[in-house]
Short mmCIF file of C-alpha atoms in Angstrom, two decimals:
data_model
loop_
_atom_site.label_atom_id
_atom_site.label_comp_id
_atom_site.label_asym_id
_atom_site.label_seq_id
_atom_site.Cartn_x
_atom_site.Cartn_y
_atom_site.Cartn_z
CA UNK R 1 0.00 0.00 0.00
CA UNK R 2 1.22 3.44 -0.83
CA UNK R 3 1.33 5.91 2.07
CA UNK R 4 -1.45 8.12 0.63
CA UNK R 5 -3.80 5.12 0.66
CA UNK R 6 -3.42 4.54 4.40
CA UNK R 7 -6.26 5.94 6.45
CA UNK R 8 -5.16 8.53 8.99
CA UNK R 9 -5.47 7.54 12.64
CA UNK R 10 -8.73 8.64 14.19
CA UNK R 11 -8.00 11.41 16.66
CA UNK R 12 -9.20 10.66 20.19
CA UNK R 13 -10.94 13.65 21.72
CA UNK R 14 -12.09 14.48 25.22
CA UNK R 15 -15.75 15.43 25.22
CA UNK R 16 -16.78 18.65 26.93
CA UNK R 17 -18.33 17.54 30.23
CA UNK R 18 -20.49 19.34 32.79
CA UNK R 19 -21.26 17.84 36.20
CA UNK R 20 -24.29 18.84 38.24
CA UNK R 21 -24.34 17.72 41.88
CA UNK R 22 -28.05 17.47 42.68
CA UNK R 23 -29.68 16.39 45.95
CA UNK R 24 -30.45 12.76 45.00
CA UNK R 25 -28.27 12.25 41.92
CA UNK R 26 -25.31 13.46 39.93
CA UNK R 27 -26.01 14.55 36.38
CA UNK R 28 -23.17 14.35 33.87
CA UNK R 29 -23.65 16.01 30.49
CA UNK R 30 -21.11 15.22 27.76
CA UNK R 31 -21.02 16.70 24.26
CA UNK R 32 -20.24 13.85 21.87
CA UNK R 33 -21.48 14.75 18.39
CA UNK R 34 -21.08 12.35 15.49
CA UNK R 35 -21.44 9.01 17.27
CA UNK R 36 -24.36 6.60 17.58
CA UNK R 37 -25.91 5.94 20.98
CA UNK R 38 -25.14 2.22 20.58
CA UNK R 39 -21.41 3.06 20.34
CA UNK R 40 -21.31 4.88 23.69
CA UNK R 41 -19.94 2.95 26.66
CA UNK R 42 -20.01 4.06 30.27
CA UNK R 43 -18.53 2.43 33.34
CA UNK R 44 -18.12 3.17 37.02
CA UNK R 45 -15.25 2.22 39.30
CA UNK R 46 -15.97 3.65 42.72
CA UNK R 47 -16.64 7.32 42.05
CA UNK R 48 -14.72 7.42 38.75
CA UNK R 49 -16.94 7.49 35.67
CA UNK R 50 -15.49 6.41 32.33
CA UNK R 51 -17.19 7.51 29.12
CA UNK R 52 -16.04 6.36 25.70
CA UNK R 53 -17.52 6.31 22.23
CA UNK R 54 -16.32 5.76 18.74
CA UNK R 55 -17.41 5.84 15.14
CA UNK R 56 -15.31 5.44 12.03
CA UNK R 57 -14.56 9.19 12.08
CA UNK R 58 -14.44 10.07 15.76
CA UNK R 59 -13.40 8.69 19.10
CA UNK R 60 -14.09 10.17 22.50
CA UNK R 61 -12.82 9.14 25.88
CA UNK R 62 -13.10 10.82 29.26
CA UNK R 63 -12.58 9.88 32.89
CA UNK R 64 -14.59 11.92 35.37
CA UNK R 65 -14.19 11.98 39.15
CA UNK R 66 -17.67 12.27 40.64
CA UNK R 67 -18.17 14.60 43.63
CA UNK R 68 -20.09 12.03 45.73
CA UNK R 69 -20.39 8.30 46.31
CA UNK R 70 -22.88 6.77 43.88
CA UNK R 71 -24.95 3.58 43.69
CA UNK R 72 -23.66 2.54 40.29
CA UNK R 73 -27.06 2.77 38.61
CA UNK R 74 -26.70 4.91 35.47
CA UNK R 75 -29.64 6.24 33.48
CA UNK R 76 -28.60 7.62 30.11
CA UNK R 77 -30.10 9.58 27.24
CA UNK R 78 -28.39 10.70 24.04
CA UNK R 79 -29.93 13.38 21.86
CA UNK R 80 -28.49 15.78 19.27
CA UNK R 81 -24.91 14.83 20.13
CA UNK R 82 -25.36 15.34 23.87
CA UNK R 83 -25.10 12.45 26.33
CA UNK R 84 -26.86 12.93 29.66
CA UNK R 85 -26.16 10.51 32.50
CA UNK R 86 -28.08 10.45 35.77
CA UNK R 87 -26.33 8.54 38.53
CA UNK R 88 -28.08 7.94 41.86
CA UNK R 89 -26.15 8.96 44.97
CA UNK R 90 -25.64 6.59 47.88
CA UNK R 91 -27.80 7.57 50.82
#
């Protein structure tokens, strides 16, 4: 293969993330345009939230330290390139 035929590496970006510390839950909003909801993965280890997503053109990855202890239950919605996660706090 000639060098010009090789596909360039997909750049990994950090999504812009906002964290809202509410009374009962923590809301994490991440801007991740250009990916499908099915390609988004989230995971919790203690109070560290990992968000990653990828398509053929874009890759996102972000590690977020949450301000409180959480239960581990994540409710997510993805609309217009914005991922919203609601994570219940431990009582």
